[in-house]
PDB file of C-alpha atoms in Angstrom:
ATOM      1  CA  MET A  21      88.578  86.880 106.465  1.00  0.00           C
ATOM      2  CA  ASP A  22      86.378  90.056 106.131  1.00  0.00           C
ATOM      3  CA  ALA A  23      86.242  92.714 103.629  1.00  0.00           C
ATOM      4  CA  LEU A  24      88.113  95.691 105.973  1.00  0.00           C
ATOM      5  CA  THR A  25      90.419  92.912 108.369  1.00  0.00           C
ATOM      6  CA  PHE A  26      91.870  92.117 104.478  1.00  0.00           C
ATOM      7  CA  LEU A  27      92.451  95.978 103.535  1.00  0.00           C
ATOM      8  CA  ARG A  28      93.860  97.017 107.364  1.00  0.00           C
ATOM      9  CA  ALA A  29      96.169  94.289 106.693  1.00  0.00           C
ATOM     10  CA  ASP A  30      97.188  95.435 103.396  1.00  0.00           C
ATOM     11  CA  HIS A  31      97.221  99.380 104.500  1.00  0.00           C
ATOM     12  CA  GLU A  32      99.874  98.238 107.170  1.00  0.00           C
ATOM     13  CA  SER A  33     101.746  96.465 104.997  1.00  0.00           C
ATOM     14  CA  VAL A  34     102.670  99.292 102.455  1.00  0.00           C
ATOM     15  CA  LEU A  35     102.536 101.726 105.998  1.00  0.00           C
ATOM     16  CA  GLY A  36     105.480  99.671 107.080  1.00  0.00           C
ATOM     17  CA  MET A  37     107.297  99.525 103.381  1.00  0.00           C
ATOM     18  CA  ILE A  38     106.315 103.546 104.004  1.00  0.00           C
ATOM     19  CA  GLU A  39     108.315 104.243 107.179  1.00  0.00           C
ATOM     20  CA  SER A  40     111.211 101.728 106.314  1.00  0.00           C
ATOM     21  CA  LEU A  41     111.349 104.295 103.143  1.00  0.00           C
ATOM     22  CA  GLU A  42     111.225 107.304 104.847  1.00  0.00           C
ATOM     23  CA  ARG A  43     114.080 106.082 107.627  1.00  0.00           C
ATOM     24  CA  GLY A  44     116.266 104.321 104.648  1.00  0.00           C
ATOM     25  CA  ARG A  45     117.350 108.282 102.868  1.00  0.00           C
ATOM     26  CA  GLY A  46     121.320 106.933 102.660  1.00  0.00           C
ATOM     27  CA  THR A  47     123.054 107.450  99.749  1.00  0.00           C
ATOM     28  CA  SER A  48     125.561 104.787  99.388  1.00  0.00           C
ATOM     29  CA  GLU A  49     125.551 101.994  97.047  1.00  0.00           C
ATOM     30  CA  THR A  50     123.971  99.707  98.781  1.00  0.00           C
ATOM     31  CA  GLU A  51     121.180 101.446 100.723  1.00  0.00           C
ATOM     32  CA  ILE A  52     120.085 102.771  96.808  1.00  0.00           C
ATOM     33  CA  ARG A  53     119.856  99.437  95.828  1.00  0.00           C
ATOM     34  CA  ASN A  54     118.226  98.228  99.469  1.00  0.00           C
ATOM     35  CA  ARG A  55     115.816 101.804  98.854  1.00  0.00           C
ATOM     36  CA  GLU A  56     115.450 100.324  95.483  1.00  0.00           C
ATOM     37  CA  HIS A  57     114.190  96.826  96.191  1.00  0.00           C
ATOM     38  CA  LEU A  58     111.826  98.275  98.948  1.00  0.00           C
ATOM     39  CA  ALA A  59     110.338 100.912  96.424  1.00  0.00           C
ATOM     40  CA  THR A  60     109.469  98.565  94.174  1.00  0.00           C
ATOM     41  CA  SER A  61     107.838  96.261  96.871  1.00  0.00           C
ATOM     42  CA  LEU A  62     106.131  99.046  97.199  1.00  0.00           C
ATOM     43  CA  VAL A  63     104.988  99.726  93.562  1.00  0.00           C
ATOM     44  CA  ILE A  64     103.453  96.248  93.353  1.00  0.00           C
ATOM     45  CA  ALA A  65     102.178  95.643  96.565  1.00  0.00           C
ATOM     46  CA  ALA A  66     100.360  99.277  96.061  1.00  0.00           C
ATOM     47  CA  SER A  67      99.544  98.670  92.676  1.00  0.00           C
ATOM     48  CA  GLN A  68      97.633  95.428  93.620  1.00  0.00           C
ATOM     49  CA  HIS A  69      95.664  96.399  96.749  1.00  0.00           C
ATOM     50  CA  GLU A  70      94.387  99.604  94.810  1.00  0.00           C
ATOM     51  CA  ALA A  71      93.237  97.483  91.442  1.00  0.00           C
ATOM     52  CA  VAL A  72      91.565  95.012  94.357  1.00  0.00           C
ATOM     53  CA  GLU A  73      89.583  98.349  96.001  1.00  0.00           C
ATOM     54  CA  GLU A  74      88.719  98.883  92.159  1.00  0.00           C
ATOM     55  CA  GLN A  75      87.196  96.161  91.268  1.00  0.00           C
ATOM     56  CA  PHE A  76      85.581  94.480  94.988  1.00  0.00           C
ATOM     57  CA  PHE A  77      85.657  97.616  97.309  1.00  0.00           C
ATOM     58  CA  TRP A  78      84.804 101.236  95.709  1.00  0.00           C
ATOM     59  CA  PRO A  79      81.885  98.990  93.517  1.00  0.00           C
ATOM     60  CA  ALA A  80      80.074  97.525  97.144  1.00  0.00           C
ATOM     61  CA  VAL A  81      80.769 101.215  98.566  1.00  0.00           C
ATOM     62  CA  ARG A  82      79.135 102.453  95.959  1.00  0.00           C
ATOM     63  CA  LYS A  83      75.586 100.301  95.603  1.00  0.00           C
ATOM     64  CA  SER A  84      75.438 100.052  99.529  1.00  0.00           C
ATOM     65  CA  LEU A  85      75.997 103.464 100.875  1.00  0.00           C
ATOM     66  CA  PRO A  86      73.487 106.262  99.759  1.00  0.00           C
ATOM     67  CA  GLU A  87      75.974 108.645  99.387  1.00  0.00           C
ATOM     68  CA  GLY A  88      78.517 105.817  97.377  1.00  0.00           C
ATOM     69  CA  ASP A  89      78.939 107.812  94.562  1.00  0.00           C
ATOM     70  CA  GLU A  90      80.559 110.732  96.403  1.00  0.00           C
ATOM     71  CA  LEU A  91      83.144 108.584  98.318  1.00  0.00           C
ATOM     72  CA  ALA A  92      83.849 105.614  95.895  1.00  0.00           C
ATOM     73  CA  ASP A  93      85.300 108.774  93.926  1.00  0.00           C
ATOM     74  CA  HIS A  94      87.094 110.215  96.260  1.00  0.00           C
ATOM     75  CA  GLY A  95      88.959 107.642  96.431  1.00  0.00           C
ATOM     76  CA  LEU A  96      89.310 106.941  93.198  1.00  0.00           C
ATOM     77  CA  GLU A  97      90.529 110.324  92.357  1.00  0.00           C
ATOM     78  CA  GLN A  98      93.159 109.846  95.266  1.00  0.00           C
ATOM     79  CA  GLU A  99      94.019 106.180  93.811  1.00  0.00           C
ATOM     80  CA  GLU A 100      94.142 107.480  90.334  1.00  0.00           C
ATOM     81  CA  SER A 101      96.984 110.229  91.726  1.00  0.00           C
ATOM     82  CA  GLY A 102      98.800 107.482  93.796  1.00  0.00           C
ATOM     83  CA  LYS A 103      99.015 105.263  90.712  1.00  0.00           C
ATOM     84  CA  GLN A 104     101.092 108.343  88.442  1.00  0.00           C
ATOM     85  CA  LEU A 105     103.192 108.990  91.101  1.00  0.00           C
ATOM     86  CA  LEU A 106     103.622 104.635  91.721  1.00  0.00           C
ATOM     87  CA  GLN A 107     104.884 104.886  87.610  1.00  0.00           C
ATOM     88  CA  GLN A 108     107.009 108.183  88.572  1.00  0.00           C
ATOM     89  CA  ILE A 109     109.120 106.210  90.956  1.00  0.00           C
ATOM     90  CA  GLU A 110     109.189 102.950  89.163  1.00  0.00           C
ATOM     91  CA  HIS A 111     109.926 105.062  86.083  1.00  0.00           C
ATOM     92  CA  SER A 112     112.659 107.312  87.601  1.00  0.00           C
ATOM     93  CA  GLU A 113     116.593 105.964  89.083  1.00  0.00           C
ATOM     94  CA  ALA A 114     117.112 105.234  93.031  1.00  0.00           C
ATOM     95  CA  GLY A 115     118.531 107.458  94.427  1.00  0.00           C
ATOM     96  CA  SER A 116     117.832 110.014  91.726  1.00  0.00           C
ATOM     97  CA  PRO A 117     115.960 113.650  92.564  1.00  0.00           C
ATOM     98  CA  GLU A 118     112.830 112.171  90.725  1.00  0.00           C
ATOM     99  CA  PHE A 119     112.726 109.260  92.203  1.00  0.00           C
ATOM    100  CA  GLU A 120     113.153 110.820  95.940  1.00  0.00           C
ATOM    101  CA  GLN A 121     110.171 113.769  94.838  1.00  0.00           C
ATOM    102  CA  ALA A 122     108.352 111.371  93.557  1.00  0.00           C
ATOM    103  CA  LEU A 123     108.512 108.512  97.068  1.00  0.00           C
ATOM    104  CA  THR A 124     108.065 111.863  99.147  1.00  0.00           C
ATOM    105  CA  ASP A 125     104.564 112.587  96.920  1.00  0.00           C
ATOM    106  CA  PHE A 126     103.316 109.634  97.705  1.00  0.00           C
ATOM    107  CA  LEU A 127     104.106 108.460 100.335  1.00  0.00           C
ATOM    108  CA  VAL A 128     101.859 111.924 101.969  1.00  0.00           C
ATOM    109  CA  ALA A 129      99.539 110.964  99.440  1.00  0.00           C
ATOM    110  CA  MET A 130      99.505 107.249 100.356  1.00  0.00           C
ATOM    111  CA  ARG A 131      99.015 108.016 104.020  1.00  0.00           C
ATOM    112  CA  GLU A 132      96.140 110.798 103.148  1.00  0.00           C
ATOM    113  CA  HIS A 133      94.653 107.634 101.319  1.00  0.00           C
ATOM    114  CA  ILE A 134      94.282 105.535 104.067  1.00  0.00           C
ATOM    115  CA  ASP A 135      93.431 107.731 106.786  1.00  0.00           C
ATOM    116  CA  TYR A 136      90.288 108.658 104.051  1.00  0.00           C
ATOM    117  CA  GLU A 137      89.219 104.857 103.803  1.00  0.00           C
ATOM    118  CA  GLN A 138      90.566 103.981 107.391  1.00  0.00           C
ATOM    119  CA  ASN A 139      88.052 106.926 109.084  1.00  0.00           C
ATOM    120  CA  GLN A 140      85.542 108.292 106.373  1.00  0.00           C
ATOM    121  CA  VAL A 141      84.491 105.676 104.398  1.00  0.00           C
ATOM    122  CA  TRP A 142      85.742 101.929 106.533  1.00  0.00           C
ATOM    123  CA  PRO A 143      82.951 103.054 109.876  1.00  0.00           C
ATOM    124  CA  ARG A 144      79.860 103.904 107.711  1.00  0.00           C
ATOM    125  CA  PHE A 145      80.195 100.686 105.449  1.00  0.00           C
ATOM    126  CA  ALA A 146      80.691  98.416 108.147  1.00  0.00           C
ATOM    127  CA  GLU A 147      77.269  99.963 109.765  1.00  0.00           C
ATOM    128  CA  VAL A 148      75.800  98.863 106.807  1.00  0.00           C
ATOM    129  CA  GLU A 149      77.216  95.769 105.259  1.00  0.00           C
ATOM    130  CA  PRO A 150      75.728  92.695 106.618  1.00  0.00           C
ATOM    131  CA  PRO A 151      79.271  89.706 107.871  1.00  0.00           C
ATOM    132  CA  GLU A 152      77.886  87.417 106.021  1.00  0.00           C
ATOM    133  CA  ASP A 153      78.288  90.070 102.767  1.00  0.00           C
ATOM    134  CA  MET A 154      81.610  91.676 104.741  1.00  0.00           C
ATOM    135  CA  ALA A 155      83.368  88.077 104.947  1.00  0.00           C
ATOM    136  CA  ASP A 156      82.671  87.037 101.090  1.00  0.00           C
ATOM    137  CA  LEU A 157      83.934  90.273  99.855  1.00  0.00           C
ATOM    138  CA  GLY A 158      87.375  89.818 102.189  1.00  0.00           C
ATOM    139  CA  ASP A 159      87.619  86.270 100.179  1.00  0.00           C
ATOM    140  CA  ARG A 160      86.927  87.521  97.066  1.00  0.00           C
ATOM    141  CA  MET A 161      89.764  90.647  97.623  1.00  0.00           C
ATOM    142  CA  ALA A 162      92.250  88.234  98.374  1.00  0.00           C
ATOM    143  CA  ALA A 163      91.547  85.848  95.902  1.00  0.00           C
ATOM    144  CA  ALA A 164      91.603  89.011  93.132  1.00  0.00           C
ATOM    145  CA  LYS A 165      95.038  90.195  94.880  1.00  0.00           C
ATOM    146  CA  LYS A 166      96.589  87.041  93.703  1.00  0.00           C
ATOM    147  CA  LYS A 167      95.357  87.942  89.905  1.00  0.00           C
ATOM    148  CA  ALA A 168      96.400  92.070  90.052  1.00  0.00           C
ATOM    149  CA  PRO A 169      98.884  93.768  88.356  1.00  0.00           C
ATOM    150  CA  THR A 170     102.227  94.269  89.438  1.00  0.00           C
ATOM    151  CA  ARG A 171     102.680  97.278  88.327  1.00  0.00           C
ATOM    152  CA  PRO A 172     100.243 101.000  87.950  1.00  0.00           C
ATOM    153  CA  HIS A 173      98.744 100.914  85.314  1.00  0.00           C
ATOM    154  CA  PRO A 174      97.030 104.659  85.710  1.00  0.00           C
ATOM    155  CA  LYS A 175      95.643 104.351  82.435  1.00  0.00           C
ATOM    156  CA  THR A 176      93.390 101.716  82.758  1.00  0.00           C
ATOM    157  CA  PRO A 177      89.524 102.338  83.805  1.00  0.00           C
ATOM    158  CA  SER A 178      89.297 102.237  86.755  1.00  0.00           C
ATOM    159  CA  GLY A 179      85.890 100.231  87.176  1.00  0.00           C
ATOM    160  CA  PRO A 180      85.401  96.991  87.833  1.00  0.00           C
ATOM    161  CA  GLY A 181      84.213  96.149  84.730  1.00  0.00           C
ATOM    162  CA  ALA A 182      87.947  97.656  83.333  1.00  0.00           C
ATOM    163  CA  GLN A 183      89.817  95.751  86.117  1.00  0.00           C
ATOM    164  CA  LYS A 184      88.109  92.270  85.435  1.00  0.00           C
ATOM    165  CA  THR A 185      88.746  92.635  81.361  1.00  0.00           C
ATOM    166  CA  ALA A 186      92.304  95.347  80.946  1.00  0.00           C
ATOM    167  CA  GLY A 187      93.491  95.417  84.381  1.00  0.00           C
ATOM    168  CA  LEU A 188      93.801  90.807  83.978  1.00  0.00           C
ATOM    169  CA  ALA A 189      95.483  91.438  81.136  1.00  0.00           C
ATOM    170  CA  ALA A 190      97.829  93.773  82.413  1.00  0.00           C
ATOM    171  CA  ALA A 191      98.349  91.713  85.000  1.00  0.00           C
ATOM    172  CA  ALA A 192      98.967  88.911  83.129  1.00  0.00           C
ATOM    173  CA  THR A 193     101.525  90.851  81.356  1.00  0.00           C
ATOM    174  CA  ASP A 194     103.027  92.371  84.867  1.00  0.00           C
ATOM    175  CA  LYS A 195     103.660  89.092  85.917  1.00  0.00           C
ATOM    176  CA  LEU A 196     105.820  87.674  82.575  1.00  0.00           C
ATOM    177  CA  ARG A 197     107.912  90.731  83.053  1.00  0.00           C
ATOM    178  CA  ASP A 198     108.266  90.661  86.596  1.00  0.00           C
ATOM    179  CA  MET A 199     109.442  86.432  86.021  1.00  0.00           C
ATOM    180  CA  ALA A 200     111.499  87.689  82.998  1.00  0.00           C
ATOM    181  CA  GLY A 201     113.234  91.090  84.829  1.00  0.00           C
ATOM    182  CA  GLY A 202     114.271  89.681  88.188  1.00  0.00           C
ATOM    183  CA  ARG A 203     111.036  91.464  89.397  1.00  0.00           C
ATOM    184  CA  LYS A 204     109.057  88.879  90.758  1.00  0.00           C
ATOM    185  CA  SER A 205     111.463  88.553  93.833  1.00  0.00           C
ATOM    186  CA  ASP A 206     111.043  92.079  94.949  1.00  0.00           C
ATOM    187  CA  GLU A 207     107.096  90.627  95.937  1.00  0.00           C
ATOM    188  CA  PRO A 208     106.146  91.576  99.196  1.00  0.00           C
ATOM    189  CA  ALA A 209     104.536  88.475 101.448  1.00  0.00           C
ATOM    190  CA  ASP A 210     101.190  88.893 101.900  1.00  0.00           C
ATOM    191  CA  PRO A 211     100.243  90.626 105.270  1.00  0.00           C
ATOM    192  CA  HIS A 212      99.073  88.575 108.156  1.00  0.00           C
ATOM    193  CA  THR A 213      96.006  88.225 108.978  1.00  0.00           C
ATOM    194  CA  PRO A 214      94.129  87.582 111.965  1.00  0.00           C
TER     195      PRO A 214
END
């Protein structure tokens, strides 16, 4: 599958979780517990997605486009802000004012980031990237997602080298913590791709 198809499927999955979280602001114990599980799924999906973009997509944008550095820097800046918010969500109690504020801020930030990627970066990238390179990039991102961190790591540098070393170490630790803490059950299924 090509890179943009892979990324679009991830975006649609994350947007679906966002819409469910926006609708599900109930206050009963069951509603809060369901909200916590869905927020954890969102944290996992967004963390994996951003790690894969940092490792593969943004470096490809830098290489392929004359304005690639500027586009990638802006995208990475948005992702860094998103990681900070994801970490606040992760460390706040579901239903608390801190949780709700971080979640609300993240939902706005994520929509802006997706809009930026899909409407400003992707069209330019698609114009210059050969189809065979786009397919190879998509395959590499899909494979890397299975090994990506499941938690935000805002202190991990966003460069591809750091993601391939520190990111993999963080991912291994995340997966052990997920298994030990029962968080593995909140891991979302891979999005459907055509």
